[in-house]
Amino acid sequence: MSENRSRRPFADAVPSSTGRLLRPIFMVLLASIGGFHATGSPFIGVVMFFFAMIGALADVFANIILVPPFLQNGDVNSGLCMDKAKLPTYWDSATICGPSAFNYRYSEVEIPMRGKFLRGWLIRPAGASKAIIILSHGAGRDRRTWMRHCKFLIANGYTCLTYDSRNHGISDRYGAAGTSLGVLEWHDVAAVTRWAKESSPVGTKIVLMGTSTGASSSIIAAAADELCASSVSCVVAENPFTSPGELAAALTDGPGMRTMVCRGNATAYAALLPIRVAVTAAVKAQVGARL
């Protein structure tokens, strides 16, 4: 267990977007110059530079999607990040502090997952529990995402199990830093479900609830894991997506791209089509490299 707890700071393990951009640009310049000298045609050099630049930019944007700048994954001994500047602006002070700030009845839990540990809070209602709800957060967040929701759930007699997925919060790092957008995280949901089933009285109902990546992970776990399929009563999925590629396409083809980036200019939006396609391909490739 000790080797799981002695890890480098998260920032040391994440390649910066600047570094990811400058390295391929340097290679692009060399290739462009080489292409020009080999063919004697500046056109070939320009074309090579253009396509390589698209690839470099797509790689940077894909890295931002998979390793969001607001993602925090610290050492278990240092605890969850308490720096408001690094956390969602809509999280109030109570949310940042966790269940004690809401006077919830809770206990710390460590859940084994393929030789590593996921960490979370088991929050209990005052009376008898109707079911245990496993709450899975989205990419770049942590277990505190659900603090405000727990108030309603425990008031209605439900036990809440909210945890940090791999590479998030203070759960152990597993493989490459960041998220795979559900492709691997569904194993976390399955591990938490197994722990909940083994730790609860026989016959306890189990519900999966997730948002974004957590929602997709919950759906996959309920469909792909035999124990989840036989143990879970239902899945509550808020804004799930069907694949990393679909999410990348939505992010690069949504209102933000049309209004904030292109300022409503249809020509600019059309001109960015190669980059939008390349970003989707880069996300798929980077997720595939994590498998």
mmCIF file of C-alpha atoms in Angstrom:
data_model
loop_
_atom_site.group_PDB
_atom_site.id
_atom_site.type_symbol
_atom_site.label_atom_id
_atom_site.label_comp_id
_atom_site.label_asym_id
_atom_site.label_seq_id
_atom_site.Cartn_x
_atom_site.Cartn_y
_atom_site.Cartn_z
ATOM 1 C CA MET A 1 0.000 0.000 0.000
ATOM 2 C CA SER A 2 2.921 2.312 0.645
ATOM 3 C CA GLU A 3 3.996 2.375 -2.979
ATOM 4 C CA ASN A 4 0.533 3.600 -3.902
ATOM 5 C CA ARG A 5 0.836 6.546 -1.519
ATOM 6 C CA SER A 6 4.273 7.887 -2.458
ATOM 7 C CA ARG A 7 3.654 9.628 -5.768
ATOM 8 C CA ARG A 8 5.047 12.641 -7.503
ATOM 9 C CA PRO A 9 2.968 15.819 -7.589
ATOM 10 C CA PHE A 10 0.389 15.651 -10.359
ATOM 11 C CA ALA A 11 1.943 18.540 -12.292
ATOM 12 C CA ASP A 12 5.221 16.648 -12.648
ATOM 13 C CA ALA A 13 3.499 13.824 -14.497
ATOM 14 C CA VAL A 14 1.482 15.922 -16.969
ATOM 15 C CA PRO A 15 3.125 17.192 -20.160
ATOM 16 C CA SER A 16 2.355 20.866 -20.632
ATOM 17 C CA SER A 17 0.333 21.983 -23.639
ATOM 18 C CA THR A 18 3.198 24.313 -24.559
ATOM 19 C CA GLY A 19 5.625 21.423 -24.606
ATOM 20 C CA ARG A 20 3.242 19.279 -26.637
ATOM 21 C CA LEU A 21 2.918 22.092 -29.157
ATOM 22 C CA LEU A 22 6.552 23.183 -29.490
ATOM 23 C CA ARG A 23 8.007 19.731 -30.018
ATOM 24 C CA PRO A 24 5.885 18.851 -33.073
ATOM 25 C CA ILE A 25 6.242 22.380 -34.466
ATOM 26 C CA PHE A 26 10.019 21.996 -34.327
ATOM 27 C CA MET A 27 9.731 18.678 -36.154
ATOM 28 C CA VAL A 28 7.332 20.254 -38.654
ATOM 29 C CA LEU A 29 9.822 23.011 -39.460
ATOM 30 C CA LEU A 30 12.570 20.477 -40.042
ATOM 31 C CA ALA A 31 10.302 18.351 -42.246
ATOM 32 C CA SER A 32 9.123 21.399 -44.213
ATOM 33 C CA ILE A 33 12.665 22.604 -44.835
ATOM 34 C CA GLY A 34 13.696 19.083 -45.790
ATOM 35 C CA GLY A 35 10.741 18.750 -48.151
ATOM 36 C CA PHE A 36 11.605 22.048 -49.785
ATOM 37 C CA HIS A 37 15.240 21.059 -50.313
ATOM 38 C CA ALA A 38 14.300 17.607 -51.582
ATOM 39 C CA THR A 39 11.724 18.783 -54.106
ATOM 40 C CA GLY A 40 12.784 22.344 -54.741
ATOM 41 C CA SER A 41 9.123 23.318 -54.367
ATOM 42 C CA PRO A 42 8.091 25.763 -51.645
ATOM 43 C CA PHE A 43 4.515 24.579 -52.151
ATOM 44 C CA ILE A 44 5.368 21.110 -50.804
ATOM 45 C CA GLY A 45 6.993 22.672 -47.755
ATOM 46 C CA VAL A 46 3.949 24.878 -47.098
ATOM 47 C CA VAL A 47 1.528 21.951 -47.458
ATOM 48 C CA MET A 48 3.593 19.805 -45.102
ATOM 49 C CA PHE A 49 3.745 22.633 -42.590
ATOM 50 C CA PHE A 50 -0.031 23.234 -42.789
ATOM 51 C CA PHE A 51 -1.048 19.633 -42.158
ATOM 52 C CA ALA A 52 1.562 19.097 -39.488
ATOM 53 C CA MET A 53 0.422 22.250 -37.692
ATOM 54 C CA ILE A 54 -3.159 20.968 -37.729
ATOM 55 C CA GLY A 55 -1.938 17.729 -36.190
ATOM 56 C CA ALA A 56 0.079 19.589 -33.548
ATOM 57 C CA LEU A 57 -2.844 21.824 -32.568
ATOM 58 C CA ALA A 58 -5.223 18.854 -32.490
ATOM 59 C CA ASP A 59 -2.836 17.012 -30.182
ATOM 60 C CA VAL A 60 -2.754 20.004 -27.810
ATOM 61 C CA PHE A 61 -6.553 20.377 -27.735
ATOM 62 C CA ALA A 62 -6.997 16.626 -27.221
ATOM 63 C CA ASN A 63 -4.569 16.762 -24.304
ATOM 64 C CA ILE A 64 -6.590 19.595 -22.744
ATOM 65 C CA ILE A 65 -9.772 17.506 -23.038
ATOM 66 C CA LEU A 66 -8.182 14.421 -21.466
ATOM 67 C CA VAL A 67 -6.079 16.277 -18.884
ATOM 68 C CA PRO A 68 -8.213 19.334 -18.019
ATOM 69 C CA PRO A 69 -6.269 22.227 -16.469
ATOM 70 C CA PHE A 70 -8.601 22.146 -13.448
ATOM 71 C CA LEU A 71 -7.963 18.450 -12.712
ATOM 72 C CA GLN A 72 -6.408 17.884 -9.275
ATOM 73 C CA ASN A 73 -4.845 14.569 -8.247
ATOM 74 C CA GLY A 74 -2.863 14.890 -5.044
ATOM 75 C CA ASP A 75 -1.139 12.626 -2.576
ATOM 76 C CA VAL A 76 -3.424 10.904 -0.097
ATOM 77 C CA ASN A 77 -1.425 12.326 2.800
ATOM 78 C CA SER A 78 -1.939 15.921 1.636
ATOM 79 C CA GLY A 79 -5.704 15.489 1.226
ATOM 80 C CA LEU A 80 -8.072 16.985 -1.314
ATOM 81 C CA CYS A 81 -7.164 20.306 -2.914
ATOM 82 C CA MET A 82 -8.521 23.231 -0.862
ATOM 83 C CA ASP A 83 -7.316 26.057 -3.124
ATOM 84 C CA LYS A 84 -10.443 27.810 -4.438
ATOM 85 C CA ALA A 85 -8.469 29.184 -7.395
ATOM 86 C CA LYS A 86 -7.945 25.627 -8.668
ATOM 87 C CA LEU A 87 -11.497 24.387 -8.125
ATOM 88 C CA PRO A 88 -14.849 25.035 -9.861
ATOM 89 C CA THR A 89 -16.071 28.581 -9.275
ATOM 90 C CA TYR A 90 -19.554 27.310 -8.346
ATOM 91 C CA TRP A 91 -18.206 25.245 -5.436
ATOM 92 C CA ASP A 92 -18.858 27.181 -2.247
ATOM 93 C CA SER A 93 -16.688 26.911 0.864
ATOM 94 C CA ALA A 94 -18.849 24.175 2.381
ATOM 95 C CA THR A 95 -18.554 22.040 -0.756
ATOM 96 C CA ILE A 96 -14.766 22.436 -0.732
ATOM 97 C CA CYS A 97 -14.579 21.397 2.934
ATOM 98 C CA GLY A 98 -16.638 18.264 2.330
ATOM 99 C CA PRO A 99 -19.304 16.397 4.344
ATOM 100 C CA SER A 100 -18.264 17.735 7.760
ATOM 101 C CA ALA A 101 -19.320 21.228 6.643
ATOM 102 C CA PHE A 102 -22.824 19.863 5.974
ATOM 103 C CA ASN A 103 -22.951 17.907 9.245
ATOM 104 C CA TYR A 104 -23.322 14.650 7.323
ATOM 105 C CA ARG A 105 -22.788 11.332 9.094
ATOM 106 C CA TYR A 106 -19.934 9.871 7.095
ATOM 107 C CA SER A 107 -16.845 7.687 7.127
ATOM 108 C CA GLU A 108 -13.720 7.583 4.959
ATOM 109 C CA VAL A 109 -13.459 4.520 2.708
ATOM 110 C CA GLU A 110 -10.695 2.942 0.641
ATOM 111 C CA ILE A 111 -11.844 0.700 -2.172
ATOM 112 C CA PRO A 112 -9.398 -1.738 -3.814
ATOM 113 C CA MET A 113 -9.234 -1.571 -7.590
ATOM 114 C CA ARG A 114 -6.715 -3.716 -9.470
ATOM 115 C CA GLY A 115 -3.893 -3.259 -6.991
ATOM 116 C CA LYS A 116 -4.652 0.425 -6.405
ATOM 117 C CA PHE A 117 -7.112 2.256 -4.176
ATOM 118 C CA LEU A 118 -10.058 4.532 -4.853
ATOM 119 C CA ARG A 119 -10.962 6.790 -1.950
ATOM 120 C CA GLY A 120 -14.271 8.295 -0.991
ATOM 121 C CA TRP A 121 -16.927 9.016 1.607
ATOM 122 C CA LEU A 122 -19.776 6.801 2.734
ATOM 123 C CA ILE A 123 -22.522 9.182 3.849
ATOM 124 C CA ARG A 124 -25.410 7.662 5.804
ATOM 125 C CA PRO A 125 -28.958 8.869 6.479
ATOM 126 C CA ALA A 126 -30.166 9.357 10.031
ATOM 127 C CA GLY A 127 -32.590 6.417 9.856
ATOM 128 C CA ALA A 128 -32.796 3.155 7.955
ATOM 129 C CA SER A 129 -31.337 3.187 4.449
ATOM 130 C CA LYS A 130 -33.536 2.475 1.443
ATOM 131 C CA ALA A 131 -30.583 1.864 -0.896
ATOM 132 C CA ILE A 132 -26.965 2.805 -1.471
ATOM 133 C CA ILE A 133 -26.353 5.262 -4.310
ATOM 134 C CA ILE A 134 -22.901 5.206 -5.923
ATOM 135 C CA LEU A 135 -22.115 8.710 -7.150
ATOM 136 C CA SER A 136 -19.554 9.069 -9.977
ATOM 137 C CA HIS A 137 -18.231 12.526 -10.877
ATOM 138 C CA GLY A 138 -17.236 13.950 -14.250
ATOM 139 C CA ALA A 139 -13.747 14.322 -15.740
ATOM 140 C CA GLY A 140 -11.519 16.753 -13.872
ATOM 141 C CA ARG A 141 -13.694 16.879 -10.731
ATOM 142 C CA ASP A 142 -13.753 14.811 -7.559
ATOM 143 C CA ARG A 143 -16.132 13.350 -4.970
ATOM 144 C CA ARG A 144 -17.153 16.818 -3.719
ATOM 145 C CA THR A 145 -19.199 17.309 -6.896
ATOM 146 C CA TRP A 146 -22.047 15.539 -5.112
ATOM 147 C CA MET A 147 -22.040 17.338 -1.746
ATOM 148 C CA ARG A 148 -25.086 19.465 -2.543
ATOM 149 C CA HIS A 149 -27.013 16.499 -3.952
ATOM 150 C CA CYS A 150 -26.315 14.330 -0.915
ATOM 151 C CA LYS A 151 -28.417 16.629 1.274
ATOM 152 C CA PHE A 152 -31.566 15.705 -0.661
ATOM 153 C CA LEU A 153 -30.649 12.035 -1.007
ATOM 154 C CA ILE A 154 -29.862 11.326 2.652
ATOM 155 C CA ALA A 155 -32.903 13.332 3.747
ATOM 156 C CA ASN A 156 -34.974 10.825 1.777
ATOM 157 C CA GLY A 157 -33.293 7.808 3.330
ATOM 158 C CA TYR A 158 -30.525 6.939 0.868
ATOM 159 C CA THR A 159 -26.909 6.106 1.681
ATOM 160 C CA CYS A 160 -24.471 7.953 -0.600
ATOM 161 C CA LEU A 161 -21.106 6.570 -1.668
ATOM 162 C CA THR A 162 -19.167 9.312 -3.450
ATOM 163 C CA TYR A 163 -15.593 8.623 -4.522
ATOM 164 C CA ASP A 164 -12.671 9.973 -6.552
ATOM 165 C CA SER A 165 -12.150 8.079 -9.788
ATOM 166 C CA ARG A 166 -8.644 7.041 -10.822
ATOM 167 C CA ASN A 167 -6.226 9.968 -11.339
ATOM 168 C CA HIS A 168 -8.635 12.334 -9.568
ATOM 169 C CA GLY A 169 -8.899 13.721 -6.045
ATOM 170 C CA ILE A 170 -6.749 11.543 -3.799
ATOM 171 C CA SER A 171 -7.424 8.203 -5.443
ATOM 172 C CA ASP A 172 -4.354 6.427 -6.765
ATOM 173 C CA ARG A 173 -2.927 7.185 -10.169
ATOM 174 C CA TYR A 174 -3.504 4.417 -12.670
ATOM 175 C CA GLY A 175 -1.667 4.542 -15.995
ATOM 176 C CA ALA A 176 -1.413 7.851 -17.836
ATOM 177 C CA ALA A 177 -2.484 11.028 -16.032
ATOM 178 C CA GLY A 178 -5.944 12.380 -16.734
ATOM 179 C CA THR A 179 -9.095 10.653 -17.943
ATOM 180 C CA SER A 180 -10.045 8.195 -20.668
ATOM 181 C CA LEU A 181 -13.610 9.551 -20.685
ATOM 182 C CA GLY A 182 -15.174 6.357 -19.400
ATOM 183 C CA VAL A 183 -13.233 3.825 -21.465
ATOM 184 C CA LEU A 184 -11.282 2.788 -18.346
ATOM 185 C CA GLU A 185 -13.246 4.551 -15.597
ATOM 186 C CA TRP A 186 -16.116 2.082 -15.826
ATOM 187 C CA HIS A 187 -13.794 -0.391 -14.085
ATOM 188 C CA ASP A 188 -13.785 2.048 -11.142
ATOM 189 C CA VAL A 189 -17.579 1.957 -11.009
ATOM 190 C CA ALA A 190 -17.505 -1.839 -11.109
ATOM 191 C CA ALA A 191 -14.959 -1.969 -8.270
ATOM 192 C CA VAL A 192 -17.010 0.431 -6.132
ATOM 193 C CA THR A 193 -20.171 -1.582 -6.826
ATOM 194 C CA ARG A 194 -18.419 -4.785 -5.776
ATOM 195 C CA TRP A 195 -17.199 -3.138 -2.566
ATOM 196 C CA ALA A 196 -20.676 -1.756 -1.809
ATOM 197 C CA LYS A 197 -22.282 -5.152 -2.329
ATOM 198 C CA GLU A 198 -19.745 -6.947 -0.145
ATOM 199 C CA SER A 199 -19.896 -4.282 2.590
ATOM 200 C CA SER A 200 -23.694 -3.988 2.816
ATOM 201 C CA PRO A 201 -26.366 -6.279 4.261
ATOM 202 C CA VAL A 202 -27.713 -8.940 1.916
ATOM 203 C CA GLY A 203 -30.501 -7.583 -0.245
ATOM 204 C CA THR A 204 -29.346 -3.953 -0.152
ATOM 205 C CA LYS A 205 -30.422 -2.160 -3.302
ATOM 206 C CA ILE A 206 -27.641 -0.456 -5.286
ATOM 207 C CA VAL A 207 -28.153 2.488 -7.620
ATOM 208 C CA LEU A 208 -25.566 4.026 -9.935
ATOM 209 C CA MET A 209 -25.717 7.778 -10.472
ATOM 210 C CA GLY A 210 -23.226 9.740 -12.540
ATOM 211 C CA THR A 211 -22.661 12.929 -14.448
ATOM 212 C CA SER A 212 -20.792 13.316 -17.753
ATOM 213 C CA THR A 213 -17.866 10.845 -17.726
ATOM 214 C CA GLY A 214 -19.289 9.393 -14.516
ATOM 215 C CA ALA A 215 -22.628 8.869 -16.247
ATOM 216 C CA SER A 216 -21.066 7.095 -19.231
ATOM 217 C CA SER A 217 -18.897 4.995 -16.908
ATOM 218 C CA SER A 218 -21.958 3.953 -14.905
ATOM 219 C CA ILE A 219 -23.872 2.896 -18.018
ATOM 220 C CA ILE A 220 -20.937 0.871 -19.340
ATOM 221 C CA ALA A 221 -20.362 -0.809 -15.966
ATOM 222 C CA ALA A 222 -24.010 -1.792 -15.661
ATOM 223 C CA ALA A 223 -23.910 -3.280 -19.165
ATOM 224 C CA ALA A 224 -20.418 -4.817 -19.278
ATOM 225 C CA ASP A 225 -19.750 -6.043 -15.732
ATOM 226 C CA GLU A 226 -21.573 -9.201 -14.700
ATOM 227 C CA LEU A 227 -21.751 -8.308 -11.003
ATOM 228 C CA CYS A 228 -23.034 -4.800 -11.768
ATOM 229 C CA ALA A 229 -25.618 -6.163 -14.162
ATOM 230 C CA SER A 230 -26.943 -8.531 -11.497
ATOM 231 C CA SER A 231 -26.661 -6.147 -8.525
ATOM 232 C CA VAL A 232 -27.655 -2.682 -9.738
ATOM 233 C CA SER A 233 -31.327 -1.733 -9.539
ATOM 234 C CA CYS A 234 -31.070 1.243 -11.893
ATOM 235 C CA VAL A 235 -28.740 3.847 -13.422
ATOM 236 C CA VAL A 236 -29.328 7.592 -13.236
ATOM 237 C CA ALA A 237 -27.194 9.205 -15.952
ATOM 238 C CA GLU A 238 -26.892 12.964 -16.325
ATOM 239 C CA ASN A 239 -25.553 14.175 -19.736
ATOM 240 C CA PRO A 240 -23.700 10.993 -20.716
ATOM 241 C CA PHE A 241 -21.990 10.504 -24.083
ATOM 242 C CA THR A 242 -21.576 7.349 -26.138
ATOM 243 C CA SER A 243 -17.835 7.594 -26.838
ATOM 244 C CA PRO A 244 -14.794 9.882 -26.414
ATOM 245 C CA GLY A 245 -15.011 10.700 -30.104
ATOM 246 C CA GLU A 246 -18.616 11.835 -29.757
ATOM 247 C CA LEU A 247 -17.709 14.100 -26.848
ATOM 248 C CA ALA A 248 -14.748 15.605 -28.731
ATOM 249 C CA ALA A 249 -16.929 16.239 -31.761
ATOM 250 C CA ALA A 250 -19.563 17.898 -29.569
ATOM 251 C CA LEU A 251 -16.985 20.120 -27.864
ATOM 252 C CA THR A 252 -15.511 21.275 -31.178
ATOM 253 C CA ASP A 253 -18.864 21.607 -32.910
ATOM 254 C CA GLY A 254 -20.883 23.219 -30.154
ATOM 255 C CA PRO A 255 -22.051 26.764 -29.409
ATOM 256 C CA GLY A 256 -18.703 27.628 -27.841
ATOM 257 C CA MET A 257 -16.857 27.007 -31.095
ATOM 258 C CA ARG A 258 -19.465 28.797 -33.201
ATOM 259 C CA THR A 259 -19.936 31.875 -31.018
ATOM 260 C CA MET A 260 -16.859 32.312 -28.826
ATOM 261 C CA VAL A 261 -14.170 31.186 -31.264
ATOM 262 C CA CYS A 262 -15.720 31.963 -34.647
ATOM 263 C CA ARG A 263 -17.854 34.885 -33.429
ATOM 264 C CA GLY A 264 -20.765 33.584 -35.495
ATOM 265 C CA ASN A 265 -18.751 33.784 -38.726
ATOM 266 C CA ALA A 266 -19.783 30.857 -40.935
ATOM 267 C CA THR A 267 -16.654 31.128 -43.081
ATOM 268 C CA ALA A 268 -14.358 30.942 -40.058
ATOM 269 C CA TYR A 269 -16.329 27.992 -38.727
ATOM 270 C CA ALA A 270 -16.009 26.156 -42.054
ATOM 271 C CA ALA A 271 -12.286 26.956 -42.217
ATOM 272 C CA LEU A 272 -11.782 25.253 -38.850
ATOM 273 C CA LEU A 273 -13.291 21.985 -40.083
ATOM 274 C CA PRO A 274 -9.867 20.276 -40.529
ATOM 275 C CA ILE A 275 -8.899 21.135 -36.952
ATOM 276 C CA ARG A 276 -12.255 19.973 -35.592
ATOM 277 C CA VAL A 277 -11.928 16.649 -37.400
ATOM 278 C CA ALA A 278 -8.296 16.311 -36.304
ATOM 279 C CA VAL A 279 -9.145 16.981 -32.640
ATOM 280 C CA THR A 280 -11.732 14.190 -32.663
ATOM 281 C CA ALA A 281 -9.183 11.837 -34.214
ATOM 282 C CA ALA A 282 -6.501 12.904 -31.711
ATOM 283 C CA VAL A 283 -8.785 12.263 -28.728
ATOM 284 C CA LYS A 284 -9.552 8.784 -30.040
ATOM 285 C CA ALA A 285 -5.846 8.129 -30.573
ATOM 286 C CA GLN A 286 -4.820 9.383 -27.120
ATOM 287 C CA VAL A 287 -7.556 7.363 -25.408
ATOM 288 C CA GLY A 288 -6.530 4.314 -27.432
ATOM 289 C CA ALA A 289 -2.934 4.773 -26.281
ATOM 290 C CA ARG A 290 -4.110 4.474 -22.657
ATOM 291 C CA LEU A 291 -5.612 1.033 -23.133
#
